[in-house]
mmCIF file of C-alpha atoms and ligand atoms in Angstrom:
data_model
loop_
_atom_site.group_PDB
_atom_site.id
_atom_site.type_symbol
_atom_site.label_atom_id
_atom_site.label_comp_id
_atom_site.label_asym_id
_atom_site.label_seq_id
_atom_site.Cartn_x
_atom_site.Cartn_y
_atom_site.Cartn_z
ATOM 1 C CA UNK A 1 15.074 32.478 71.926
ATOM 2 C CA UNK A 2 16.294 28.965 72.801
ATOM 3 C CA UNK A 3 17.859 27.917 76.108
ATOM 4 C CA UNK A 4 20.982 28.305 76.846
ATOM 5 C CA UNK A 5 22.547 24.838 77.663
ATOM 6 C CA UNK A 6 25.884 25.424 77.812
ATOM 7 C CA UNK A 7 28.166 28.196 78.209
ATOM 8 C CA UNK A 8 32.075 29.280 78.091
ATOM 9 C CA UNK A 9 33.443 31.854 79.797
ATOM 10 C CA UNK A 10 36.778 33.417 78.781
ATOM 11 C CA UNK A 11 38.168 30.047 79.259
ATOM 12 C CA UNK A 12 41.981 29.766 79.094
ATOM 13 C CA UNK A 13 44.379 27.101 78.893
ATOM 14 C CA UNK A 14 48.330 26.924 79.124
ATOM 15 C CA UNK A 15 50.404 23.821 78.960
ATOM 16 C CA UNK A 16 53.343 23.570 81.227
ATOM 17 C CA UNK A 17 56.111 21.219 81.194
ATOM 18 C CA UNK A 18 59.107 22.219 82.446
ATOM 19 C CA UNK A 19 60.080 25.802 81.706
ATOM 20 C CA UNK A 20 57.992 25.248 78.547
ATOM 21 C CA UNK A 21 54.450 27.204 78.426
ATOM 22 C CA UNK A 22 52.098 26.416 75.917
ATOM 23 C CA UNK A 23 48.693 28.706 75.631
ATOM 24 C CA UNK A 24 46.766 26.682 73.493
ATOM 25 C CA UNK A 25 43.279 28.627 74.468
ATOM 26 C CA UNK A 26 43.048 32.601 74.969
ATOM 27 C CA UNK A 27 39.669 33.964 76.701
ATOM 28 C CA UNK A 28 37.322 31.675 74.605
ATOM 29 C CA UNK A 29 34.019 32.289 74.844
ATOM 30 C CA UNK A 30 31.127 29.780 73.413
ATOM 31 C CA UNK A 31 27.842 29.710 74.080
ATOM 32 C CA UNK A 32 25.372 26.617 72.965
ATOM 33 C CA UNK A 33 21.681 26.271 72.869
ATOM 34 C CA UNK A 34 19.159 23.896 73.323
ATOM 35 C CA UNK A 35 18.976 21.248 69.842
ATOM 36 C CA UNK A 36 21.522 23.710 68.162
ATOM 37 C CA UNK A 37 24.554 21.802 66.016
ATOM 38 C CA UNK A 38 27.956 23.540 66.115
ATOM 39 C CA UNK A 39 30.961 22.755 64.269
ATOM 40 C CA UNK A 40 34.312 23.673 65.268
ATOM 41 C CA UNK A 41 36.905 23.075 62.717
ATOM 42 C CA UNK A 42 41.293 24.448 62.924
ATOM 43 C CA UNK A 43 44.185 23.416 61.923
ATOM 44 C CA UNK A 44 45.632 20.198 63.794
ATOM 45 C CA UNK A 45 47.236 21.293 67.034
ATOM 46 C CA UNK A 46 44.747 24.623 67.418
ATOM 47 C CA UNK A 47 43.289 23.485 70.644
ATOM 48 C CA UNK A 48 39.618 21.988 69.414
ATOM 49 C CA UNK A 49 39.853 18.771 71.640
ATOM 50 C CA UNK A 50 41.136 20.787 74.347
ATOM 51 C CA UNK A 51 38.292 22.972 74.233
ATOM 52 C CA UNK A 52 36.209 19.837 74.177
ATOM 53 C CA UNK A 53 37.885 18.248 76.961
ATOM 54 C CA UNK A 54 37.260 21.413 78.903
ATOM 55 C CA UNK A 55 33.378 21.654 77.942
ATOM 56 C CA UNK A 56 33.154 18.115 79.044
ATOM 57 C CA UNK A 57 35.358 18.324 82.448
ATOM 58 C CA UNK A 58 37.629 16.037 81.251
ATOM 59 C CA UNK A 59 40.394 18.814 81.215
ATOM 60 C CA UNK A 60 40.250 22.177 83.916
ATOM 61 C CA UNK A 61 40.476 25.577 82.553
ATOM 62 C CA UNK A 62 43.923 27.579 83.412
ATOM 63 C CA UNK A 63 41.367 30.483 84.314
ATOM 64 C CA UNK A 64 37.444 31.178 83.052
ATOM 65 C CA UNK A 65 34.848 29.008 84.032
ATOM 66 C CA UNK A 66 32.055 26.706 81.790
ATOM 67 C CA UNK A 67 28.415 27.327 82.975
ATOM 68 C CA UNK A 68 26.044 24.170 82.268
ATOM 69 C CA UNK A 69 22.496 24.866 82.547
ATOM 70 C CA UNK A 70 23.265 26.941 85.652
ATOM 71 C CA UNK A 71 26.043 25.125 87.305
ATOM 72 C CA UNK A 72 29.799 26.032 87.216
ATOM 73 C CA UNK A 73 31.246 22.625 86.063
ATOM 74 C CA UNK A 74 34.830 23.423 87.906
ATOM 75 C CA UNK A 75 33.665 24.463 90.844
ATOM 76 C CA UNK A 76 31.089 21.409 91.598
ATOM 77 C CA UNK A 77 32.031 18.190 93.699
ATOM 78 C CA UNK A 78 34.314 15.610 91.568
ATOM 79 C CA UNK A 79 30.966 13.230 92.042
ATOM 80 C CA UNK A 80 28.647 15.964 90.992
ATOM 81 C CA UNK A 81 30.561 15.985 87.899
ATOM 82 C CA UNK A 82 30.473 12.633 86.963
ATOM 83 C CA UNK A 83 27.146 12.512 87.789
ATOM 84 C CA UNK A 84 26.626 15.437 85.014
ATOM 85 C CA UNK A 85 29.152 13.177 82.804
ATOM 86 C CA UNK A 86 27.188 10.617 82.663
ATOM 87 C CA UNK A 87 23.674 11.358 82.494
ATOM 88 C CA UNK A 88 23.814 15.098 80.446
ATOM 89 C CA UNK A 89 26.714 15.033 78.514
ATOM 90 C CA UNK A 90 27.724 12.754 75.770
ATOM 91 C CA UNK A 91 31.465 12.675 74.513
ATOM 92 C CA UNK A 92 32.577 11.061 71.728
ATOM 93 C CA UNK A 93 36.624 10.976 71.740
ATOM 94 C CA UNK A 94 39.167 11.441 69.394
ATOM 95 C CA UNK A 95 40.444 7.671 69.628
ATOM 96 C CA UNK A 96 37.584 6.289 71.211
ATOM 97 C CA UNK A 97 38.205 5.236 74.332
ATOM 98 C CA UNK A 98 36.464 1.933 74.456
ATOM 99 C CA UNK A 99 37.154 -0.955 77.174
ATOM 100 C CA UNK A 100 38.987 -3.240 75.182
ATOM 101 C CA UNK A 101 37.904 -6.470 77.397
ATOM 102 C CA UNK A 102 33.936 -5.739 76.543
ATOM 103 C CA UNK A 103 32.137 -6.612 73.384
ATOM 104 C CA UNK A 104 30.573 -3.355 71.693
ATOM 105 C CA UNK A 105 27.526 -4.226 73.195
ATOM 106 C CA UNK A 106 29.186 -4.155 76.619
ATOM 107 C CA UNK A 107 30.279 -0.926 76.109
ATOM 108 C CA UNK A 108 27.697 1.204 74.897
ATOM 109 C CA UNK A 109 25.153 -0.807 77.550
ATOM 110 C CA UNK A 110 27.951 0.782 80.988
ATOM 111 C CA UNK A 111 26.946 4.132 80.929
ATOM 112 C CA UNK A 112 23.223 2.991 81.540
ATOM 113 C CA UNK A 113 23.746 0.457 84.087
ATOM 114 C CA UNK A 114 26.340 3.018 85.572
ATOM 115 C CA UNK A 115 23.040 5.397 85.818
ATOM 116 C CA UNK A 116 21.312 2.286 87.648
ATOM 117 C CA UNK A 117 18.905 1.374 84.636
ATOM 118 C CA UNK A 118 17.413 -1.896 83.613
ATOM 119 C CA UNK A 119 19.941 -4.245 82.166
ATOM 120 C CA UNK A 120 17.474 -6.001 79.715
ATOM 121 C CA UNK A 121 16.216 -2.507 78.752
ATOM 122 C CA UNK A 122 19.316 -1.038 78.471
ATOM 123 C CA UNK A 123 20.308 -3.746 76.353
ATOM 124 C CA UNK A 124 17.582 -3.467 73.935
ATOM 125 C CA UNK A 125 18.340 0.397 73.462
ATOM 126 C CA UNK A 126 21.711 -0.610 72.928
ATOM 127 C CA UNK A 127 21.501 -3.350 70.620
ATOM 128 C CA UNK A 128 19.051 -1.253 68.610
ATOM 129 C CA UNK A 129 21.656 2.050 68.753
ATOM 130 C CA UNK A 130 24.333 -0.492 67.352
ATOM 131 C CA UNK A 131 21.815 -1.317 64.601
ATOM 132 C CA UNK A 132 21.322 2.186 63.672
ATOM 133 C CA UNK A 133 25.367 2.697 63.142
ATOM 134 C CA UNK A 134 25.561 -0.319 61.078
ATOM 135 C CA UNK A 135 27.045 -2.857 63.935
ATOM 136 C CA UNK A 136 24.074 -5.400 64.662
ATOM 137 C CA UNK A 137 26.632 -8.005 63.300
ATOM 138 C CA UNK A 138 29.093 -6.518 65.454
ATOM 139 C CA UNK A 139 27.521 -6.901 69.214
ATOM 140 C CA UNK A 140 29.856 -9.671 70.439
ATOM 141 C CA UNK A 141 33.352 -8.413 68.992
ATOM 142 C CA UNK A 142 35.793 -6.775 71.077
ATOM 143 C CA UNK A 143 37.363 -3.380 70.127
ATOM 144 C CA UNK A 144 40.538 -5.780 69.351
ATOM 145 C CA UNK A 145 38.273 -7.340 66.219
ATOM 146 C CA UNK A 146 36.979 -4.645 65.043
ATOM 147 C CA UNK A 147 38.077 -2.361 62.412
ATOM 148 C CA UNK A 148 38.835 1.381 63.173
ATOM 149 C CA UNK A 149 35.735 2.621 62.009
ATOM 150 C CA UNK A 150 33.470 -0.347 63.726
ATOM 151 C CA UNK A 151 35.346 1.689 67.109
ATOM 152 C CA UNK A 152 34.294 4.346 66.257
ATOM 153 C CA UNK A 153 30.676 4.034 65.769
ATOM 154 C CA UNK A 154 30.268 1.724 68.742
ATOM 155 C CA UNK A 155 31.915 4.802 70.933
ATOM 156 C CA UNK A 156 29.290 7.222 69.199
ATOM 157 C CA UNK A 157 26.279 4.547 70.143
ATOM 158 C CA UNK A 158 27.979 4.798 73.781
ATOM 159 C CA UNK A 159 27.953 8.338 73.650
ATOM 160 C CA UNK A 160 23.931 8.256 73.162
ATOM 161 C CA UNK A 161 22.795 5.383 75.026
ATOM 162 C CA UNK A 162 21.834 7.837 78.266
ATOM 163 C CA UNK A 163 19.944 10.535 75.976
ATOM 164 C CA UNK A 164 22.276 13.478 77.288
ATOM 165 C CA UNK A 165 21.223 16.873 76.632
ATOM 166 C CA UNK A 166 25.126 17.823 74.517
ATOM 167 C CA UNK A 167 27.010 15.732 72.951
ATOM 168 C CA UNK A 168 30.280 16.665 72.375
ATOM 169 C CA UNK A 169 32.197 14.893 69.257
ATOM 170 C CA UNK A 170 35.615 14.887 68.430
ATOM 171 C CA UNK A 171 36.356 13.765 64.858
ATOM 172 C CA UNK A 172 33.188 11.615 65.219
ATOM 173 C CA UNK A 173 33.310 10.228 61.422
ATOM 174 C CA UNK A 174 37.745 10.405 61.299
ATOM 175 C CA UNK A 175 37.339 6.774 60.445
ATOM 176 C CA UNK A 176 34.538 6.850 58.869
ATOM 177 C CA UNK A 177 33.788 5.931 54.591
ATOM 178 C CA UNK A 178 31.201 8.476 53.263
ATOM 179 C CA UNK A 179 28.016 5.936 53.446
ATOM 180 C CA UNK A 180 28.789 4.982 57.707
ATOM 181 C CA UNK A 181 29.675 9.213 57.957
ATOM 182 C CA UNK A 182 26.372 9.763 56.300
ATOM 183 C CA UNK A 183 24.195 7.233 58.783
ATOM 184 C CA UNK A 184 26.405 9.457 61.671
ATOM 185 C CA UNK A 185 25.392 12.625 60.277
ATOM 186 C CA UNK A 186 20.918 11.461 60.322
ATOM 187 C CA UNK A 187 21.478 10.020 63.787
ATOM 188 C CA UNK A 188 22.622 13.077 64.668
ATOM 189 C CA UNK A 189 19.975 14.766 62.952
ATOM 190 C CA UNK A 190 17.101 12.156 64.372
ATOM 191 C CA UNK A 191 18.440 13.045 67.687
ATOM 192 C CA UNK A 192 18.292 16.961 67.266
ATOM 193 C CA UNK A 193 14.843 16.761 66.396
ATOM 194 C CA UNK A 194 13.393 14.394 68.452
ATOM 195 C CA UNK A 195 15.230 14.811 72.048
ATOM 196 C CA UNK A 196 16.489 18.339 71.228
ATOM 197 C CA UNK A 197 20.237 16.736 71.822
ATOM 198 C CA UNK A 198 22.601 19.855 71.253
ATOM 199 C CA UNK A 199 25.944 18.929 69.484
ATOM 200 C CA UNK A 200 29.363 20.189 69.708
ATOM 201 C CA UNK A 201 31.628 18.312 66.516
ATOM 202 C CA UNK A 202 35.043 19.177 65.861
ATOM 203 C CA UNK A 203 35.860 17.993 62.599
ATOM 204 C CA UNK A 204 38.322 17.966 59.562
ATOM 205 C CA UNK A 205 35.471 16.952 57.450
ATOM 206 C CA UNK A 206 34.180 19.915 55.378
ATOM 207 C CA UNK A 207 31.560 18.769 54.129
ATOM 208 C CA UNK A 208 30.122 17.459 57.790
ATOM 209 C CA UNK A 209 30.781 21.070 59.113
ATOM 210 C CA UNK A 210 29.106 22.997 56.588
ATOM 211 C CA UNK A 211 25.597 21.096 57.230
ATOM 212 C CA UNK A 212 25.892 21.823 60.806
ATOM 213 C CA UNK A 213 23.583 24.944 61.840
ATOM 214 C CA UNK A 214 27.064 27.064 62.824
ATOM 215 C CA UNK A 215 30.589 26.584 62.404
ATOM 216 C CA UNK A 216 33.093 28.360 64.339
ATOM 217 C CA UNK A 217 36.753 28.338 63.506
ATOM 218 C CA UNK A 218 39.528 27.669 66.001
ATOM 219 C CA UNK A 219 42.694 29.794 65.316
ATOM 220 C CA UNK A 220 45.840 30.905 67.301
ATOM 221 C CA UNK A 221 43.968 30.461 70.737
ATOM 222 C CA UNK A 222 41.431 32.070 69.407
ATOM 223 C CA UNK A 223 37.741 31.017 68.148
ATOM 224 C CA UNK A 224 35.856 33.011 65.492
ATOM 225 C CA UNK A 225 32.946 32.747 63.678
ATOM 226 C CA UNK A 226 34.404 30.595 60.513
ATOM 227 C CA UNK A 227 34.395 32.588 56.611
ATOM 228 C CA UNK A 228 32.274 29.895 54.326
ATOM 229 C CA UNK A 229 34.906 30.144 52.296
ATOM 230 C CA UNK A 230 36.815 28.055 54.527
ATOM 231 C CA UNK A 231 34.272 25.358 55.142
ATOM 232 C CA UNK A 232 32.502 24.589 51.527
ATOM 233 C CA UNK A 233 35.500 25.637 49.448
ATOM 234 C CA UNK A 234 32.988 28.390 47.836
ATOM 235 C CA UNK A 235 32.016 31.976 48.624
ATOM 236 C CA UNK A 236 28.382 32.164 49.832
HETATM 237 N N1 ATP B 1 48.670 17.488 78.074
HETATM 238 C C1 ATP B 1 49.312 18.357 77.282
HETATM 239 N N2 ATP B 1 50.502 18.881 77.639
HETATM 240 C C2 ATP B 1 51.145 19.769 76.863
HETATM 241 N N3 ATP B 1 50.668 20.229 75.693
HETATM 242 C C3 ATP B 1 49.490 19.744 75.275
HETATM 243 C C4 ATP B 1 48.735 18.787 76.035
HETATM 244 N N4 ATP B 1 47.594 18.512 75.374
HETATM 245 C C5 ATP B 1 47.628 19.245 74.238
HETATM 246 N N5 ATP B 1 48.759 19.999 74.184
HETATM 247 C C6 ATP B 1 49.136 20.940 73.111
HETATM 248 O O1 ATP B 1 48.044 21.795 72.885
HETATM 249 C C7 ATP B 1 47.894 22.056 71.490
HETATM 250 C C8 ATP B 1 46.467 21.789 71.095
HETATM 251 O O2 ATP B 1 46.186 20.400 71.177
HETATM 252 P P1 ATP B 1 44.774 19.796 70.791
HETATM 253 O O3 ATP B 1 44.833 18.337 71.020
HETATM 254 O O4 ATP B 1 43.726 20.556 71.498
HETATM 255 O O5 ATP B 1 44.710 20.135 69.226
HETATM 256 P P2 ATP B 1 43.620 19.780 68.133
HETATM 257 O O6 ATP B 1 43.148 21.057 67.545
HETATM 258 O O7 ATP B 1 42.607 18.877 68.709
HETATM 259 O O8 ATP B 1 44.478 19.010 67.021
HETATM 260 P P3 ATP B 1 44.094 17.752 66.079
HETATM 261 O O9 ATP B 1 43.269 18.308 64.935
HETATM 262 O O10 ATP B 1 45.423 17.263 65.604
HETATM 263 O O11 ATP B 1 43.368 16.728 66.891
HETATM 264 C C9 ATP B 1 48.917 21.203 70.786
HETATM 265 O O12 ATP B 1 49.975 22.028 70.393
HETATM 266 C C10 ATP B 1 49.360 20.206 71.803
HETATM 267 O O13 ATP B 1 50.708 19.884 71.647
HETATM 268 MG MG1 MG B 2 42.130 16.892 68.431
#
């Protein structure tokens, strides 16, 4: 049996602006192990990134709690969670969240001076993480001159650079043309097998999803264990 790394607890979520209520999760439970890959895949607007935001405490649960390798994220210290942030969990965002006044280099090197590292170290993991996602031309460009796609591997080097334990992508190749998806999909691959890195990826992408080790499927607040029909376009 692996270990558990990370678990959700009948985790709710409502919306509320104004007299308007939105539930957009309803008593999700999740749990993920050690080096496992999940997928979650749903319709746009079924709650996936805030599910992610939530396993990353970058969004509270309206009620339920997230356990992370025996600590209830939401009811540590605001420092305590950053700490956790930054050192064992990796998040890869939606539109990816870069500092627009740092090269790509800059910005996948923070998190590991932020964690007090060696800069010239840090630097040389970096430089060689931006080589693996097809960027060592890229190192001095700001997000501003890159393309959409150069973003978005730069945030998924970022994302790595600290060897956290989950990694938690949303839409990690959305921008992506099947060759730069494809060098996403062995990094993440590499990293499951050699540092046991567990990953969370919420994707549109069947294809991605259905070489992931699970797939769960998000639906009406709900998530379920997704048909294979729904994921490969084929009955299994
Ligand atoms: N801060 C917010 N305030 C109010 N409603 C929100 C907020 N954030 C998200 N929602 C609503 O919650 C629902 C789920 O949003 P979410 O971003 O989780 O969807 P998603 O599954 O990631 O969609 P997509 O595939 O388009 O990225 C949407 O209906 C959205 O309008
Ligand atoms: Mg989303």
């Amino acid at each position: 049996m692996s270990e558990l790394l990370l678990e959700v607890k009948s985790v709710s979520k409502c919306f509320k602006e104004g007299n308007v209520e939105t539930q957009v999760l309803k008593d999700v439970d999740l749990q993920v192990f050690k080096g496992e890959q999940l997928a979650i895949v749903g319709t746009s607007g079924s709650g996936k990134s805030t599910l992610l935001h939530i396993m990353g405490t970058l969004d509270c649960p309206t009620s339920g709690s997230v356990m992370m390798l025996g600590e209830d994220l939401y009811r540590l210290s605001a420092r305590r969670q950053s700490e956790i942030r930054n050192q064992d969990l990796g998040f890869i965002y939606q539109f990816h969240h870069l500092l627009p006044e740092f090269s790509a280099l800059e910005n996948v090197v923070m998190p590991a001076l932020i964690q007090g590292r060696d800069r010239n170290m840090a630097e040389a993991e970096a430089k060689a993480l931006l080589e693996r996602v097809g960027l060592g031309h890229r190192l001095t460009h700001t997000p501003a001159e890159m393309s959409g796609g150069e973003r978005q591997r730069t945030a998924i080097a970022r994302a790595l650079i600290n060897k956290p334990k989950l990694v938690l992508a949303d839409e990690p190749t959305g921008n992506l043309d099947a060759s730069s998806g494809e060098a996403v999909y062995e990094l993440i691959q590499e990293l499951a097998n050699q540092l046991g890195t567990a990953f969370v990826v919420v994707t549109h992408d069947t294809k991605l999803a259905a070489r992931m080790d699970r797939q769960l499927q998000m639906k009406d607040g709900y998530l379920q264990v997704d048909d294979p029909v729904n994921v490969t376009g084929k009955a299994s």
